[in-house]
Coordinates of C-alpha atoms and ligand atoms in Angstrom, one line a residue:
X28 CA -3.2 -9.4 -21.4
X29 CA -4.9 -11.6 -18.8
X30 CA -2.9 -13.8 -16.5
X31 CA -3.2 -17.5 -16.9
X32 CA -5.3 -19.2 -14.2
X33 CA -3.2 -20.6 -11.4
X34 CA -3.9 -23.8 -9.6
X35 CA -2.4 -25.0 -6.3
X36 CA 1.3 -25.4 -6.6
X37 CA 2.7 -29.0 -6.9
X38 CA 5.0 -28.3 -4.1
X39 CA 2.2 -27.1 -1.8
X40 CA 2.6 -27.9 1.8
X41 CA 0.1 -30.3 3.4
X42 CA -1.6 -27.5 5.3
X43 CA -4.0 -25.9 2.8
X44 CA -6.2 -23.5 4.7
X45 CA -7.8 -22.1 1.5
X46 CA -8.4 -25.3 -0.3
X47 CA -11.6 -25.1 -2.4
X48 CA -11.7 -21.3 -2.2
X49 CA -11.8 -19.3 -5.4
X50 CA -10.2 -15.9 -5.3
X51 CA -10.4 -13.3 -8.0
X52 CA -7.5 -10.9 -7.8
X53 CA -7.7 -7.7 -9.8
X54 CA -4.2 -6.1 -9.8
X55 CA -2.4 -4.3 -12.5
X56 CA 1.1 -4.7 -11.0
X57 CA 2.6 -8.0 -12.0
X58 CA 5.1 -7.7 -9.1
X59 CA 2.2 -7.5 -6.6
X60 CA 0.1 -10.0 -8.5
X61 CA 2.9 -12.5 -8.4
X62 CA 3.3 -12.1 -4.6
X63 CA -0.5 -12.8 -4.3
X64 CA -0.2 -15.9 -6.5
X65 CA 2.6 -17.3 -4.3
X66 CA 0.7 -16.6 -1.1
X67 CA -2.7 -17.8 -2.1
X68 CA -2.0 -20.8 -4.3
X69 CA 0.4 -22.2 -1.7
X70 CA -2.5 -22.0 0.8
X71 CA -4.6 -24.1 -1.6
X72 CA -6.8 -21.3 -3.1
X73 CA -7.9 -21.4 -6.8
X74 CA -6.7 -18.0 -8.1
X75 CA -8.0 -16.1 -11.1
X76 CA -6.2 -12.9 -12.0
X77 CA -7.0 -9.9 -14.1
X78 CA -5.3 -6.6 -14.6
X79 CA -8.3 -4.3 -15.5
X80 CA -11.7 -3.3 -14.3
X81 CA -13.4 -4.3 -17.5
X82 CA -11.8 -7.8 -17.4
X83 CA -12.9 -8.2 -13.7
X84 CA -16.4 -7.4 -14.7
X85 CA -16.4 -10.2 -17.3
X86 CA -15.1 -12.6 -14.6
X87 CA -17.9 -11.5 -12.2
X88 CA -20.5 -12.1 -14.9
X89 CA -19.2 -15.7 -15.5
X90 CA -18.7 -17.1 -12.0
X91 CA -19.0 -16.2 -8.3
X92 CA -15.6 -16.0 -6.5
X93 CA -15.6 -16.6 -2.8
X94 CA -13.5 -13.5 -2.4
X95 CA -12.4 -10.6 -4.6
X96 CA -9.0 -8.9 -3.9
X97 CA -9.2 -5.5 -5.6
X98 CA -6.4 -3.0 -6.1
X99 CA -7.7 0.5 -6.1
X100 CA -5.7 2.1 -9.0
X101 CA -6.5 0.3 -12.2
X102 CA -5.6 1.3 -15.8
X103 CA -9.2 1.6 -16.9
X104 CA -10.9 2.9 -13.8
X105 CA -11.1 2.8 -10.0
X106 CA -11.2 -0.3 -7.8
X107 CA -13.9 1.4 -5.8
X108 CA -16.3 0.7 -8.6
X109 CA -15.5 -3.0 -8.6
X110 CA -15.8 -3.1 -4.8
X111 CA -19.3 -1.6 -5.1
X112 CA -20.3 -4.0 -7.8
X113 CA -19.0 -7.1 -6.1
X114 CA -20.3 -6.2 -2.7
X115 CA -23.8 -5.5 -4.1
X116 CA -23.8 -9.2 -5.1
X117 CA -22.8 -10.2 -1.6
X118 CA -19.2 -11.1 -2.5
X119 CA -16.7 -10.0 0.1
X120 CA -14.0 -7.7 -1.2
X121 CA -10.6 -7.2 0.3
X122 CA -9.2 -3.9 -1.0
X123 CA -5.4 -3.5 -1.4
X124 CA -3.5 -0.4 -2.3
X125 CA 0.1 0.9 -2.2
X126 CA -1.3 4.0 -0.7
X127 CA -2.7 3.8 2.9
X128 CA -4.8 7.0 2.3
X129 CA -7.0 4.9 0.0
X130 CA -8.5 3.0 3.0
X131 CA -11.5 5.3 3.6
X132 CA -12.8 5.4 0.0
X133 CA -12.4 1.6 -0.2
X134 CA -14.3 1.0 3.0
X135 CA -17.0 3.5 1.9
X136 CA -17.4 1.6 -1.4
X137 CA -18.2 -1.6 0.6
X138 CA -14.9 -3.4 1.1
X139 CA -14.8 -5.7 4.1
X140 CA -11.2 -5.0 4.8
X141 CA -8.2 -3.0 3.5
X142 CA -4.7 -4.2 3.2
X143 CA -1.8 -1.8 2.7
X144 CA 0.7 -3.1 0.1
X145 CA 3.4 -4.4 0.1
X146 CA 2.4 -7.5 2.1
X147 CA 4.6 -7.1 5.2
X148 CA 3.5 -10.4 6.8
X149 CA 2.4 -13.4 4.7
X150 CA 1.0 -15.2 7.7
X151 CA -0.9 -12.0 8.7
X152 CA -2.4 -11.7 5.2
X153 CA -3.5 -15.3 5.1
X154 CA -5.1 -15.0 8.5
X155 CA -7.0 -12.0 7.3
X156 CA -8.2 -13.8 4.2
X157 CA -9.3 -16.8 6.2
X158 CA -11.1 -14.6 8.7
X159 CA -13.0 -12.8 5.9
X160 CA -14.1 -16.1 4.4
X161 CA -15.1 -17.9 7.6
X162 CA -15.9 -15.1 10.0
X163 CA -13.4 -16.6 12.4
X164 CA -9.7 -17.0 12.8
X165 CA -7.7 -19.8 11.1
X166 CA -7.9 -23.4 12.4
X167 CA -4.2 -23.9 12.0
X168 CA -1.2 -21.7 11.6
X169 CA -0.9 -20.8 7.9
X170 CA 2.0 -22.2 6.0
X171 CA 5.1 -20.1 5.9
X172 CA 5.7 -18.6 2.5
X173 CA 8.8 -16.6 1.7
X174 CA 8.0 -13.7 -0.7
X175 CA 10.8 -11.3 0.2
X176 CA 12.7 -10.1 -2.9
X177 CA 9.8 -10.8 -5.2
X178 CA 9.9 -12.0 -8.8
X179 CA 12.6 -10.0 -10.8
X180 CA 10.8 -10.8 -14.1
X181 CA 7.6 -9.3 -12.8
X182 CA 9.5 -6.3 -11.5
X183 CA 11.0 -5.8 -14.9
X184 CA 7.6 -6.1 -16.5
X185 CA 6.2 -3.4 -14.2
X186 CA 9.1 -1.0 -14.7
X187 CA 9.0 -1.5 -18.5
X188 CA 5.2 -0.8 -18.5
X189 CA 5.7 2.3 -16.3
X190 CA 8.4 3.6 -18.6
X191 CA 6.0 3.1 -21.6
X192 CA 3.2 4.8 -19.8
X193 CA 5.3 7.8 -19.0
X194 CA 6.6 7.9 -22.6
X195 CA 3.1 7.9 -24.1
X196 CA 1.9 10.6 -21.5
X197 CA -0.8 8.3 -20.1
X198 CA -3.1 9.6 -17.3
X199 CA -0.6 11.2 -14.9
X200 CA -2.6 10.3 -11.8
X201 CA -2.8 6.7 -12.7
X202 CA 0.9 6.5 -13.7
X203 CA 2.1 8.2 -10.5
X204 CA -0.1 5.8 -8.4
X205 CA 1.2 2.8 -10.3
X206 CA 4.9 3.8 -9.9
X207 CA 4.5 4.9 -6.3
X208 CA 2.9 1.6 -5.3
X209 CA 5.7 -0.3 -7.1
X210 CA 8.4 1.9 -5.5
X211 CA 6.9 1.2 -2.0
X212 CA 6.8 -2.5 -2.7
X213 CA 10.6 -2.6 -3.4
X214 CA 11.5 0.1 -0.9
X215 CA 12.8 2.5 -3.5
X216 CA 12.5 6.0 -2.0
X217 CA 14.0 7.9 -4.9
X218 CA 11.6 6.2 -7.4
X219 CA 8.7 6.9 -5.0
X220 CA 9.7 10.6 -4.8
X221 CA 10.1 10.8 -8.6
X222 CA 6.6 9.3 -9.0
X223 CA 5.0 11.8 -6.6
X224 CA 6.8 14.7 -8.4
X225 CA 5.7 13.4 -11.8
X226 CA 2.4 15.2 -11.4
X227 CA 4.2 18.5 -11.5
X228 CA 6.0 20.6 -14.1
X229 CA 9.1 18.8 -15.6
X230 CA 8.5 15.8 -13.3
X231 CA 7.7 13.5 -16.2
X232 CA 11.2 13.7 -17.7
X233 CA 12.7 13.1 -14.2
X234 CA 10.5 10.0 -13.7
X235 CA 11.4 8.8 -17.1
X236 CA 15.1 9.1 -16.3
X237 CA 14.8 7.3 -12.9
X238 CA 12.8 4.5 -14.5
X239 CA 15.5 4.1 -17.3
X240 CA 18.2 4.0 -14.6
X241 CA 16.3 1.3 -12.7
X242 CA 15.8 -0.8 -15.8
X243 CA 19.5 -0.5 -16.8
X244 CA 20.5 -1.5 -13.2
X245 CA 18.4 -4.7 -13.3
X246 CA 20.4 -7.9 -13.7
X247 CA 19.6 -9.7 -17.0
X248 CA 17.1 -12.4 -16.4
Ligands
CA309 CA1 -2.6 -0.4 -9.3

């Protein structure tokens, strides 16, 4: 399901370094996507979001974003293909991944920069985006945005989706990547290890059990 378009927040601060900039974010994790929404819309960007490679291609056929932010592991393909398609049209692409080892393939595909999720420094991320768009550093210090903790509803969505994917025995490489990225974002080492082990014999049941445990442990929202 596509995310609704986001406009600048009503409570946006007066400093809007990304005012007038359209960003297309292609990210299948709602938890990560929500962090991006918070950071970019508060800086004044117009943000469009999609969760799949095919939907991103429809977006690119309809309009020209100033910047594409592409996650590498997508449910229907690889972000590298999107990076190649967008860069061929001269659109800069910032690749993001929960796995630092994805950097080389992303840069080879034509990404102008790579960012390792989770976003450790909001100010640093905004500085990078501004730099990519203007070719120089920011004019003013970007607004301070607090994203620590993340959105519990988006986290629940991601965990629920991961549990369903494990249940239906979806592509194990994609599922392991999705869960591993999410686990790193929330600093959950046990979940990360279970995701890595899920590729092996018997690992799927173990991952299923850990995901069920995490979902049970979430506070009702
Ligand atoms: Ca992903």
